[in-house]
Tab-separated table of C-alpha atoms in Angstrom:
chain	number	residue	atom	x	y	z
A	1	UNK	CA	89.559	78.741	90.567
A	2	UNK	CA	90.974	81.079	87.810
A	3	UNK	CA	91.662	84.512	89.065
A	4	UNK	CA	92.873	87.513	86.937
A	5	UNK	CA	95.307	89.756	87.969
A	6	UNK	CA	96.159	93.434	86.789
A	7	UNK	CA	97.299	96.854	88.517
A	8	UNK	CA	94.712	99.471	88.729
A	9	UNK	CA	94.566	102.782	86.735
A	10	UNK	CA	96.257	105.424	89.467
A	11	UNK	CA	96.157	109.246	88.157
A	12	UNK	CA	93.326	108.763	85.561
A	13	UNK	CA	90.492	107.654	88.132
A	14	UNK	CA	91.297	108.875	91.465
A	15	UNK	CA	91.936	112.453	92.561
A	16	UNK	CA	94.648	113.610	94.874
A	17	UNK	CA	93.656	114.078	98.431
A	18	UNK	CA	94.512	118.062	99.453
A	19	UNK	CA	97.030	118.535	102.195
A	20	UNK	CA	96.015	120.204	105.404
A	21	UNK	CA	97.675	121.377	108.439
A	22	UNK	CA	99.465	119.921	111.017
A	23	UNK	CA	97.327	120.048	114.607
A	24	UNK	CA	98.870	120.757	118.006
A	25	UNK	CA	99.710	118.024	120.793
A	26	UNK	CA	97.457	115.171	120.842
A	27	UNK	CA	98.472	114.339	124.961
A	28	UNK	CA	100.551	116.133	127.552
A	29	UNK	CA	102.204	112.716	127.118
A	30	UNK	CA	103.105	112.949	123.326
A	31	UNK	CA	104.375	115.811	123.511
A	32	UNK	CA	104.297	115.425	119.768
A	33	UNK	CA	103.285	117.007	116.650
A	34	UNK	CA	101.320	114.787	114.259
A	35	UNK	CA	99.711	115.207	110.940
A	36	UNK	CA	96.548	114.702	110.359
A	37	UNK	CA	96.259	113.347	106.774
A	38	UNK	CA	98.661	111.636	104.848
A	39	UNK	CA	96.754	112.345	102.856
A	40	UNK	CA	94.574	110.621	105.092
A	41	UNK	CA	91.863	111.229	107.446
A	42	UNK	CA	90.088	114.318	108.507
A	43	UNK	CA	89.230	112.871	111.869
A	44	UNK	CA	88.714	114.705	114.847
A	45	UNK	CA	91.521	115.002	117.172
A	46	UNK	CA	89.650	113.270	120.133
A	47	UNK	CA	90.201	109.945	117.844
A	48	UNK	CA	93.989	110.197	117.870
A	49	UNK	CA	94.995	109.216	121.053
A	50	UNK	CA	96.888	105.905	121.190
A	51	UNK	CA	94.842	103.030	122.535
A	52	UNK	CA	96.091	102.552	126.237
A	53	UNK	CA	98.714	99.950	126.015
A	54	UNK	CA	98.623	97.922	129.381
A	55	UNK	CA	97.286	95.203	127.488
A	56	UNK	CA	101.225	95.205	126.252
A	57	UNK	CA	102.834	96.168	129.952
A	58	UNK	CA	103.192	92.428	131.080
A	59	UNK	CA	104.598	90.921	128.491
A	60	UNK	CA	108.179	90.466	128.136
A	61	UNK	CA	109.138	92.951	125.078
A	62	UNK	CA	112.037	90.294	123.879
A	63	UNK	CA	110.511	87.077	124.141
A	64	UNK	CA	110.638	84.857	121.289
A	65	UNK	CA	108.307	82.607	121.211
A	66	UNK	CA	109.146	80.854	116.857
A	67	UNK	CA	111.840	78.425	116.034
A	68	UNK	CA	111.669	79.322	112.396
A	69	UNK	CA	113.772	76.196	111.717
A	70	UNK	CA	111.050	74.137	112.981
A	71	UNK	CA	107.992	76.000	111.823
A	72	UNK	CA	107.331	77.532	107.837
A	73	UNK	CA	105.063	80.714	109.190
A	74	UNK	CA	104.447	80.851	105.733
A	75	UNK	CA	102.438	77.841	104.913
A	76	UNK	CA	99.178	77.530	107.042
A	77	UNK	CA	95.077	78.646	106.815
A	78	UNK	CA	93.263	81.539	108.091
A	79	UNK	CA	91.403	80.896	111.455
A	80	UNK	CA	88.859	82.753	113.367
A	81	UNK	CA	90.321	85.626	115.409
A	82	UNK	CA	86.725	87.162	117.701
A	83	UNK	CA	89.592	89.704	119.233
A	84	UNK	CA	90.507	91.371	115.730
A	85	UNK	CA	90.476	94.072	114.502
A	86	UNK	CA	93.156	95.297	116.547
A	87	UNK	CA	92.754	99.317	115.406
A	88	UNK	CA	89.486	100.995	113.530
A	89	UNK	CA	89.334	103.620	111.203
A	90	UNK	CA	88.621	105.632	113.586
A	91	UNK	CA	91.816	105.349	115.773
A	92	UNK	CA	94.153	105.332	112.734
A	93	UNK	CA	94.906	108.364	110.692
A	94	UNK	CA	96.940	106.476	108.821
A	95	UNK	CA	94.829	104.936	106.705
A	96	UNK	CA	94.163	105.920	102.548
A	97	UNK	CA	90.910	106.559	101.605
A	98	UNK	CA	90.884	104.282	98.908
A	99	UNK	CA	91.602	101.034	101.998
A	100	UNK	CA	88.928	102.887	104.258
A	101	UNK	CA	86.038	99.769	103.647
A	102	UNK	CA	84.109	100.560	106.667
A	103	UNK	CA	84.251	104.528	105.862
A	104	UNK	CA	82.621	103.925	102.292
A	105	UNK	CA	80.312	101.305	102.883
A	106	UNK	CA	81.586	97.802	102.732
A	107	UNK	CA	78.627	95.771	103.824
A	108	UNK	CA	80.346	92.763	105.424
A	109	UNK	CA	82.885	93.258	108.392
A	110	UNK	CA	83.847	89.492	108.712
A	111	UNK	CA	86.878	90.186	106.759
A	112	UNK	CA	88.517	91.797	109.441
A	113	UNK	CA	87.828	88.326	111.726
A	114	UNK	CA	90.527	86.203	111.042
A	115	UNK	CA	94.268	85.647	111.413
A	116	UNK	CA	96.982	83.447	109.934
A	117	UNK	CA	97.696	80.322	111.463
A	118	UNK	CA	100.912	78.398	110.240
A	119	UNK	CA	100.418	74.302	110.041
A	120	UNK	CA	103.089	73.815	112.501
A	121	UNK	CA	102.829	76.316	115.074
A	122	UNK	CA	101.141	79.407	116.541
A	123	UNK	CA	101.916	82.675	115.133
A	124	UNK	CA	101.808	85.261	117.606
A	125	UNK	CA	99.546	88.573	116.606
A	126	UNK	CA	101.546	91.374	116.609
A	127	UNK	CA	102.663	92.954	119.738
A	128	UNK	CA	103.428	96.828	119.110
A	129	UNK	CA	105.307	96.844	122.346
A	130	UNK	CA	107.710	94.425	121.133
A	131	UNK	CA	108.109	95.682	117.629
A	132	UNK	CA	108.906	98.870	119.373
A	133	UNK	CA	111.597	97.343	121.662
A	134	UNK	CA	112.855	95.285	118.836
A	135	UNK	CA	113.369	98.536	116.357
A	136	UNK	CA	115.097	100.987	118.753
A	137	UNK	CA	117.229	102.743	117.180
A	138	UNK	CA	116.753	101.307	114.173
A	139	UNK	CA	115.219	102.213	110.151
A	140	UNK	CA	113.071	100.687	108.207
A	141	UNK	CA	112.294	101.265	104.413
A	142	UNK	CA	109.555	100.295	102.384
A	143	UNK	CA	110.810	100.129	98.940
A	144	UNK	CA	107.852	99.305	96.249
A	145	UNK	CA	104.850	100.396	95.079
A	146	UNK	CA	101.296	101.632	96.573
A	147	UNK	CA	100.598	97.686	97.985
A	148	UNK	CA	104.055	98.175	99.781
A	149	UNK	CA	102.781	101.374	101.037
A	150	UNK	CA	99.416	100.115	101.962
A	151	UNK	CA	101.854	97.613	104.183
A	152	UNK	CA	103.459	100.608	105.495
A	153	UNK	CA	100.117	102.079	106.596
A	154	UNK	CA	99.235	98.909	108.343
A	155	UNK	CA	101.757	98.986	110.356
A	156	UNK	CA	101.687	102.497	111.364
A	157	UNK	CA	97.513	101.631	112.533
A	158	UNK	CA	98.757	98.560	114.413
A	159	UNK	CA	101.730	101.159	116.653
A	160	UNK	CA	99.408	103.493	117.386
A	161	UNK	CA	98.393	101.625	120.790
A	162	UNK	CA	102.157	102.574	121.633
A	163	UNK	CA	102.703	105.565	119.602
A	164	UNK	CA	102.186	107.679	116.996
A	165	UNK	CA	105.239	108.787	114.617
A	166	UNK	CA	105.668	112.750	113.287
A	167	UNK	CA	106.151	113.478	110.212
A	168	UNK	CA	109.763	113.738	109.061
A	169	UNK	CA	109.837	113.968	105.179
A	170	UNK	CA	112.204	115.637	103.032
A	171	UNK	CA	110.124	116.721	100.231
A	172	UNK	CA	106.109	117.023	100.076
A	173	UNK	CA	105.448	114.710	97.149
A	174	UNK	CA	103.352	111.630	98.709
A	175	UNK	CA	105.449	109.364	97.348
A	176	UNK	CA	108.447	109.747	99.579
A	177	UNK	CA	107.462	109.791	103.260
A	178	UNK	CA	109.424	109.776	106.379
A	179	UNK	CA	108.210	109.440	109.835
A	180	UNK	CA	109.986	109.021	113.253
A	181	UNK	CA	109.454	107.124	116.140
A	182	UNK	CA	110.662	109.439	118.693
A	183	UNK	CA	110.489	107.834	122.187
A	184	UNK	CA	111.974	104.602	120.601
A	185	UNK	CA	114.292	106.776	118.351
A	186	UNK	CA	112.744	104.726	115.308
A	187	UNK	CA	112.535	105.604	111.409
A	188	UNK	CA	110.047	104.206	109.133
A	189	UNK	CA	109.920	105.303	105.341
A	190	UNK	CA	108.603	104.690	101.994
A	191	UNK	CA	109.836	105.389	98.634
A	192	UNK	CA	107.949	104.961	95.409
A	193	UNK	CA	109.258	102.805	92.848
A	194	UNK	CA	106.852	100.576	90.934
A	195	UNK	CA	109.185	99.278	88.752
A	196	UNK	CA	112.107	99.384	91.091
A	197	UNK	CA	114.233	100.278	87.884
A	198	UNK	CA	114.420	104.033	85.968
A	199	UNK	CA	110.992	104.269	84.200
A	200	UNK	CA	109.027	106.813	82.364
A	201	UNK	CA	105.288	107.017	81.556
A	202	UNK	CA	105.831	107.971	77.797
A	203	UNK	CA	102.255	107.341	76.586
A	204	UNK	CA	99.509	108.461	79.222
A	205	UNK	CA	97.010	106.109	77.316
A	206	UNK	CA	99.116	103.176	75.402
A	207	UNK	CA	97.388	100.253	74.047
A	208	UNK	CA	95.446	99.342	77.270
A	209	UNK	CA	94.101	103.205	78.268
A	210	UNK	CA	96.398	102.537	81.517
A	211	UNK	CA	99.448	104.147	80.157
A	212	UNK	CA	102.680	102.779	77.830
A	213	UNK	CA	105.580	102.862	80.242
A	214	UNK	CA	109.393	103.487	79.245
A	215	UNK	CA	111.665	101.104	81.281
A	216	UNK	CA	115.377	101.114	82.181
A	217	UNK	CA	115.795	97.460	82.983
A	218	UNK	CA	119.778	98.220	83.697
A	219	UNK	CA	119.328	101.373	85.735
A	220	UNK	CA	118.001	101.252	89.328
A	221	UNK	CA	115.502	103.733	90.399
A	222	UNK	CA	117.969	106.287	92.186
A	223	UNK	CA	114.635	107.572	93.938
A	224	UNK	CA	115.331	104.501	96.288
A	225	UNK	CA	118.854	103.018	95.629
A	226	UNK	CA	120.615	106.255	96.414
A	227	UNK	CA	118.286	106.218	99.799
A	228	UNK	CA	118.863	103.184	101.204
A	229	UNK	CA	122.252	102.875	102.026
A	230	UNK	CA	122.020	104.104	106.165
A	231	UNK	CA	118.549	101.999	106.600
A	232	UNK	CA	118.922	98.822	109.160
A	233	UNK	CA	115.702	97.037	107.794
A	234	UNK	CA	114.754	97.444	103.740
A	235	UNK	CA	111.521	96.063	102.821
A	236	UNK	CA	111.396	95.211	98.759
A	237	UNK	CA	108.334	94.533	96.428
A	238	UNK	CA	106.413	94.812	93.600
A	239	UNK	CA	104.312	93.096	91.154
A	240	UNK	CA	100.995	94.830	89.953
A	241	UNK	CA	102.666	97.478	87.475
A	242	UNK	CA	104.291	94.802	85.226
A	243	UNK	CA	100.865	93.649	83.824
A	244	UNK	CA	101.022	97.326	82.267
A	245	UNK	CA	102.486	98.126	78.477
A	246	UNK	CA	106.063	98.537	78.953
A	247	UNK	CA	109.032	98.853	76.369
A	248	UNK	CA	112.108	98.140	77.686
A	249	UNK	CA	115.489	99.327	77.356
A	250	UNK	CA	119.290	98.162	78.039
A	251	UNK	CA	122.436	99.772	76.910
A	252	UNK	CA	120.386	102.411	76.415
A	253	UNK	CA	118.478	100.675	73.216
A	254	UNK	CA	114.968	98.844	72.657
A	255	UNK	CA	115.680	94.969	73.649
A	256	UNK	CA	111.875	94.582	73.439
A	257	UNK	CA	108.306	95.286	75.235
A	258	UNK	CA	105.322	93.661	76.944
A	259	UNK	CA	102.235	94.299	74.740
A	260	UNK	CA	103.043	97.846	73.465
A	261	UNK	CA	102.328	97.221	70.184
A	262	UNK	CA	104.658	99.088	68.450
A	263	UNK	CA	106.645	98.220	64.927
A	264	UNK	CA	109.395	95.689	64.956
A	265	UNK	CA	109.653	95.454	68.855
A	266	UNK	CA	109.325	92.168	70.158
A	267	UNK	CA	107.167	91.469	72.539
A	268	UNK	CA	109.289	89.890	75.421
A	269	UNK	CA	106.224	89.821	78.214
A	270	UNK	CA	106.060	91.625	81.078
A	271	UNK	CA	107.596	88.464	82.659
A	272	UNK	CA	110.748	89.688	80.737
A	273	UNK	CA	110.829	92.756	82.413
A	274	UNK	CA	110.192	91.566	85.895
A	275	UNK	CA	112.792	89.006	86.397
A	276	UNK	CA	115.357	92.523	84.857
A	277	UNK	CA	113.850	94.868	87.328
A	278	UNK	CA	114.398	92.030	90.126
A	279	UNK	CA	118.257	90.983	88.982
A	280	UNK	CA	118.821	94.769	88.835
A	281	UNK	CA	117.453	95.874	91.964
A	282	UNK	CA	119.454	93.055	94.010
A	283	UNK	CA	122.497	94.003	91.931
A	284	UNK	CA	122.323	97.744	93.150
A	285	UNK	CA	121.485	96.303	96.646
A	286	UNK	CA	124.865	93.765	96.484
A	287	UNK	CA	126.636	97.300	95.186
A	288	UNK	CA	125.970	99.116	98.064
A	289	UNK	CA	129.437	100.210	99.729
A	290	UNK	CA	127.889	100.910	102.981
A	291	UNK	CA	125.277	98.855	103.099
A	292	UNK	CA	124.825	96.699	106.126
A	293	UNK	CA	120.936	96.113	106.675
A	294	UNK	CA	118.845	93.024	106.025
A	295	UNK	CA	117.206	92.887	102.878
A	296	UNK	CA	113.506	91.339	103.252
A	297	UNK	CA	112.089	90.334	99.946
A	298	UNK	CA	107.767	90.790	100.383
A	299	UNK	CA	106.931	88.318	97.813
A	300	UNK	CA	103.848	89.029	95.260
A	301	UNK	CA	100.151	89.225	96.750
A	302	UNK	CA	97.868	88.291	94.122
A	303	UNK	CA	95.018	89.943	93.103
A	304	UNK	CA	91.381	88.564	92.978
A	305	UNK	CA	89.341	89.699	90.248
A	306	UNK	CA	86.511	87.363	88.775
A	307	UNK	CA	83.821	87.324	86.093
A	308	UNK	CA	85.968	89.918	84.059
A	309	UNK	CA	89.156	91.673	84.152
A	310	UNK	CA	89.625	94.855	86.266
A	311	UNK	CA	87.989	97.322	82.692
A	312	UNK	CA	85.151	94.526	82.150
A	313	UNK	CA	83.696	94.266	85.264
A	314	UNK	CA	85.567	92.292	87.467
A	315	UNK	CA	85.170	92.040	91.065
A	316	UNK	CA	86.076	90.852	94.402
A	317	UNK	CA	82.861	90.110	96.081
A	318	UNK	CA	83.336	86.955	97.744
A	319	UNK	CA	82.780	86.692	101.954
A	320	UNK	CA	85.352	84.468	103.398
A	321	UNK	CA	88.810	83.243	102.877
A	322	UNK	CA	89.503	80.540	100.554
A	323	UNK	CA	91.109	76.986	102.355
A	324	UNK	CA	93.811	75.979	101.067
A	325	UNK	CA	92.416	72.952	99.075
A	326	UNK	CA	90.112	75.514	97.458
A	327	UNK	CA	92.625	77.169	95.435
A	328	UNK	CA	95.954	77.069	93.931
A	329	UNK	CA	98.700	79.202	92.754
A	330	UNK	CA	98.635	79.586	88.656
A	331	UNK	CA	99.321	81.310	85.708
A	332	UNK	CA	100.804	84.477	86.129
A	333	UNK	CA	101.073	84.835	89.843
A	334	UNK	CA	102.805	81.591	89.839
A	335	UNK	CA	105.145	82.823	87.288
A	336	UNK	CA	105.809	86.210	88.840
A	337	UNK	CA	106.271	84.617	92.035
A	338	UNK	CA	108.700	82.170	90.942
A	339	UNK	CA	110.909	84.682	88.817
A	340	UNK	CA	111.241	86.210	92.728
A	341	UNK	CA	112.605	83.319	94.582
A	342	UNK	CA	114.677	82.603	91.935
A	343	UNK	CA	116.214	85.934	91.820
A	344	UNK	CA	116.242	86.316	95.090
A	345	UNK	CA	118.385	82.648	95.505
A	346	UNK	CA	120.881	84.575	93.188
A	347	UNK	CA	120.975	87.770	95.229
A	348	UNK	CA	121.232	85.795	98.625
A	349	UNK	CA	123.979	84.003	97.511
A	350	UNK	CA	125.788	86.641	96.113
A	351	UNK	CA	125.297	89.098	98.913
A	352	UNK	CA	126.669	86.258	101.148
A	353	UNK	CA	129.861	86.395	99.794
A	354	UNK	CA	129.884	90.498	100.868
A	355	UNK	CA	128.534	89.459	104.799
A	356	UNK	CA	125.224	91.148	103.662
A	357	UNK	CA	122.061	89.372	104.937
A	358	UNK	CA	118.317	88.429	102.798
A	359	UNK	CA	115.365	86.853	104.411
A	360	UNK	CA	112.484	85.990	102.334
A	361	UNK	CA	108.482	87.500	103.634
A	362	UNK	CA	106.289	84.801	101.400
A	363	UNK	CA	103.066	86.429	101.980
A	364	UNK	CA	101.883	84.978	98.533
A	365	UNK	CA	100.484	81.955	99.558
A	366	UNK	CA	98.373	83.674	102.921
A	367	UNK	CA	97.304	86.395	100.361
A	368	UNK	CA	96.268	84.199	97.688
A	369	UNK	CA	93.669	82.659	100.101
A	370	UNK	CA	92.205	85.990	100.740
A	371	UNK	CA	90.057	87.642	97.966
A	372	UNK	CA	87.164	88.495	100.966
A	373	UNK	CA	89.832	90.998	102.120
A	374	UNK	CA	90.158	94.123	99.035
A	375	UNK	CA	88.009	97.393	98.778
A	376	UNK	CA	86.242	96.279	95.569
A	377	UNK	CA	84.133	99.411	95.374
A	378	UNK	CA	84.183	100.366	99.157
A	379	UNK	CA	87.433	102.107	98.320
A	380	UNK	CA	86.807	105.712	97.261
A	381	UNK	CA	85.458	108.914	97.983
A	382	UNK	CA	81.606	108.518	97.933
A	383	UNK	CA	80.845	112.015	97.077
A	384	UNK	CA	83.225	112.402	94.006
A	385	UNK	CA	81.447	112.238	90.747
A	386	UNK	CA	84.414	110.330	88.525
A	387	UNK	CA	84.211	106.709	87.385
A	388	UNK	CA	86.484	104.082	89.396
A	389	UNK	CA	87.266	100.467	88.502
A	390	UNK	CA	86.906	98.089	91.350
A	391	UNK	CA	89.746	97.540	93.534
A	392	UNK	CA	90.918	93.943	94.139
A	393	UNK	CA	94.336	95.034	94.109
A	394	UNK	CA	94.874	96.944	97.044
A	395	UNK	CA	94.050	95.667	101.097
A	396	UNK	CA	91.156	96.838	102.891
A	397	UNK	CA	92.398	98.502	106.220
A	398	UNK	CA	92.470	97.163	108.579
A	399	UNK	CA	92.379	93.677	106.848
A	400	UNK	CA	93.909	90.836	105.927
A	401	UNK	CA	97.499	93.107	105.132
A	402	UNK	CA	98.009	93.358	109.220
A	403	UNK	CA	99.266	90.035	108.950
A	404	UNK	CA	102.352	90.992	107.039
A	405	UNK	CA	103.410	93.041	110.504
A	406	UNK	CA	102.954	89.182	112.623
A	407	UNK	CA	105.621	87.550	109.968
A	408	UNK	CA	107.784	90.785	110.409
A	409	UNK	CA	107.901	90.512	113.774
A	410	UNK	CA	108.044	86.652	113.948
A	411	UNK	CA	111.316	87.576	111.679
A	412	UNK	CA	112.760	89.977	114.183
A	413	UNK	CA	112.208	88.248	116.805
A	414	UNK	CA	114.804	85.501	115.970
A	415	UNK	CA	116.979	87.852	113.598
A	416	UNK	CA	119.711	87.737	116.043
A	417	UNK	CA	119.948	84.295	116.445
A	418	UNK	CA	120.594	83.883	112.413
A	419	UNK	CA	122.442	86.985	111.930
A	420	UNK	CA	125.001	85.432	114.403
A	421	UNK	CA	125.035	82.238	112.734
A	422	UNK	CA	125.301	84.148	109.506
A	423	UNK	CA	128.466	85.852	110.735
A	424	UNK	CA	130.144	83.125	111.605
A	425	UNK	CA	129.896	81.034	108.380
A	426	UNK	CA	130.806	84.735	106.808
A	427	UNK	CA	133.868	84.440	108.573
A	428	UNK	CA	134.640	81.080	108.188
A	429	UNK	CA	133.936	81.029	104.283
A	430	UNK	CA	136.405	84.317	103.874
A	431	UNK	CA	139.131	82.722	106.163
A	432	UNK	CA	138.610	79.325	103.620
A	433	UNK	CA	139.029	81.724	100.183
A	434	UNK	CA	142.403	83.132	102.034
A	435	UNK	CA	144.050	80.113	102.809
C-alpha cells in the first residue's frame, strides 16, 4: 500500500483562532487560574473540572512495571481498548480545533478504540498520577513543529484527571507556550521550529502554492536552542515541512534546494536538507555548556493520504488500523526515517563522550499503521467559508497520538535505572582516556 506524504498549507487556509480571556477558579481546590483557549475551546466552565482521579489513588505512583531490555515497546499491533478514550472534547480545553473530530463531524468514533500493544509485553496506558510523580520538579520541552505540538496537547488532555496547568508564557505568539504544573512544581513547553534550523519563508507561493522556504542548514533555530539549556526532558521532531520548496544555505551561500526551481541551483532533495537540519540540531544540542537533560528523539509519523496527493484530492478515509502484514514502511518515510536514526547514532555517541544522555521515541512504525486516526475534513471550523485541504497530517484528538504519552512514560519509568548505568560507563570511559 503506497501512501503519499506532504505537510499541509498553514497560514493560507486556516484562520487564526482570536484570544479571549482568562476565567476565574475552576474549584476551591485549584485554586488556579486557567485559560480557556489556547487558542482552543470556548467551552463552558462546568466542563473544566479534572476528572476525579481515585481511579489513580491505589496505584503505586513509582512502579515500573517494563524491562525495556527485554521488551521493544516499539514494535507491536493495535488492539481493542472498550475503556478508551480516556478524556473527550469536552473535558479538554486543550485541544486545536483543527484535531477536534468529534466537534466537526467525524462520522466514525472507532478510532478512538484501540491501544498499542508491543509483541513482547504489555504496555501500560498512561497513568497521569504517575507521570505527575515521575516529573516533579522537573521541565519538559517540545521542540518541533505543529505534530509535536499536537503531542503536547495530548498530553495536557490525558493530565487533566490530575490537573490542569496555568498558563506561563513569555510572549503571546502561539508558537511559544509555557505552562506550569503547580502542585507538582512541573513545566511543560513548546517552541516552534519546523525546520529546527534558521529559516525564512522568502516566497509566500513558490513553485508548489505552499510557499519557497529560505534555510540555514548551519544555523540552529535560536527560537529553541537558546531555550533549552535549563529543561530536564527535551522532546525533538520534525518531518512534514521538508516535503516543501526549500533552498538551502551554508557558509552563508546557496549549496542547493529541494524543488525550487530556480536557475543554476541544484536540486539536492529535501532529503538533503533533512539529514543538515538533523546533524545541526544535535550539534547545537552536544554544544550546550549547561546542558544536562535527556534528549528524546520522536521519530517521523507518516502521513496517510490516498487516491491523490494532499492539492488533488487525497484523503484519509479508511476505518481501522492497518496490521502489520498489511503495510510497510517505503519511499520517503522510510528514507526520512532512516536519515533520523542515523543521525541520531552520531549524536548519541558523541553526546556520550560529554555524560549527556539520548533515548530514541520510534513512534513511526505504531503511526504508520494508523491512517483511521487523522481529521481528514473533520478538522476545521464548520462555519468558516474558506477552502481547506484534507488533513491526514495532523492526529485527531483524542486519537491514536495519546499513545506517544504510554512510550513516554514507559521511558520514565525506567530512566533511572539507565541513567545510572549510563553514569557509570561515563565515568569509567573518562577515567580510561586519562590513564
Amino acid at each position: 500500500m503506497k501512501l503519499q506524504s506532504t505537510e499541509l498549507p498553514s497560514t493560507k487556509t486556516h484562520k487564526s483562532t482570536p484570544k479571549v480571556a482568562i476565567v476565574a477558579a475552576l474549584t476551591l481546590l485549584l485554586l488556579a487560574v486557567i485559560p480557556i483557549c489556547y487558542p482552543l475551546l470556548r467551552y463552558p466552565v462546568r466542563f473544566l473540572s479534572p476528572i476525579p482521579t481515585k481511579t489513580y489513588s491505589q496505584l503505586n505512583p513509582l512502579n515500573v512495571s517494563i524491562d525495556e531490555k527485554h521488551c521493544d515497546i516499539f514494535t507491536g499491533e493495535w488492539v481493542p481498548d472498550r475503556n478508551a478514550p480516556y478524556y473527550t472534547n469536552k473535558t479538554c480545553w486543550a485541544i486545536h480545533e483543527h484535531q477536534n473530530c468529534i466537534k466537526y463531524g467525524k462520522p466514525d468514533t472507532g478510532y478512538m478504540k484501540w491501544r498499542w500493544k508491543p509483541d513482547d509485553c504489555d504496555l501500560p496506558i498512561f497513568n497521569p498520577a504517575q507521570f505527575l510523580e515521575i516529573v516533579r520538579d522537573k521541565s519538559l520541552a517540545f521542540v518541533g513543529d505543529s505534530v509535536g505540538r499536537n503531542q503536547m496537547q495530548s498530553l495536557i488532555c490525558l493530565l487533566s484527571r490530575v490537573e490542569y496547568p496555568i498558563d506561563e508564557s513569555y510572549t503571546a505568539d502561539e508558537h511559544f507556550k509555557r505552562w506550569k504544573y503547580t502542585s507538582y512544581n512541573f513545566t511543560l513547553a513548546f517552541f516552534w521550529t519546523p525546520h529546527l534550523v534558521r529559516s525564512k519563508e522568502s516566497d509566500s507561493d513558490g513553485p508548489t502554492a505552499t510557499g519557497l522556504f529560505t534555510l540555514y542548514l548551519d544555523e540552529p533555530d535560536p527560537e529553541w536552542v537558546t531555550r533549552i539549556q535549563d529543561f530536564d526532558y527535551v522532546i525533538l521532531s520534525a518531518g512534514h515541512w521538508f516535503f516543501r520548496s526549500q533552498v538551502f544555505y551554508q557558509n552563508n551561500q546557496i549549496v542547493g534546494c529541494h524543488y525550487c526551481l530556480l536557475p543554476n541551483v541544484t536540486d539536492l532533495t529535501m532529503y538533503y536538507g533533512y539529514r543538515q537540519a538533523f546533524r545541526t540540531a544535535f550539534k547545537a544540542i552536544n554544544s550546550l555548556k549547561n546542558y544536562k537533560g535527556i534528549t528524546f528523539l520522536r521519530t517521523f509519523a507518516p502521513s496517510h493520504f490516498e487516491n491523490g496527493l494532499w492539492n488533488q484530492g487525497g484523503n484519509c478515509l479508511r476505518r481501522r488500523p492497518f496490521h502489520s502484514n498489511e503495510t510497510s514502511l517505503e519511499g520517503a518515510n522510510l528514507e526520512l526515517y532512516m536519515i533520523q536514526l542515523e543521525e541520531y547514532r552520531g549524536a548519541e555517541e558523541e553526546g556520550r563522550k560529554k555524560g549527556l544522555r539520548y533515548r530514541l521515541m520510534d513512534t513511526t512504525q505504531a503511526m504508520l499503521l494508523r491512517p483511521d486516526g487523522h481529521p481528514s475534513k473533520y478538522g476545521h471550523w464548520a462555519h468558516e467559508n474558506v477552502t481547506l485541504y484534507n488533513d491526514c497530517v495532523h492526529w485527531c484528538l483524542p486519537g491514536p497520538i495519546d499513545s506517544w504519552s504510554d512510550f513516554l512514560l514507559a521511558m520514565l519509568k525506567t530512566e533511572g535505572r539507565r541513567s545510572y548505568e549510563e553514569k557509570l560507563q561515563f565515568l569509567s570511559d573518562r577515567k580510561m582516556r586519562f590513564r
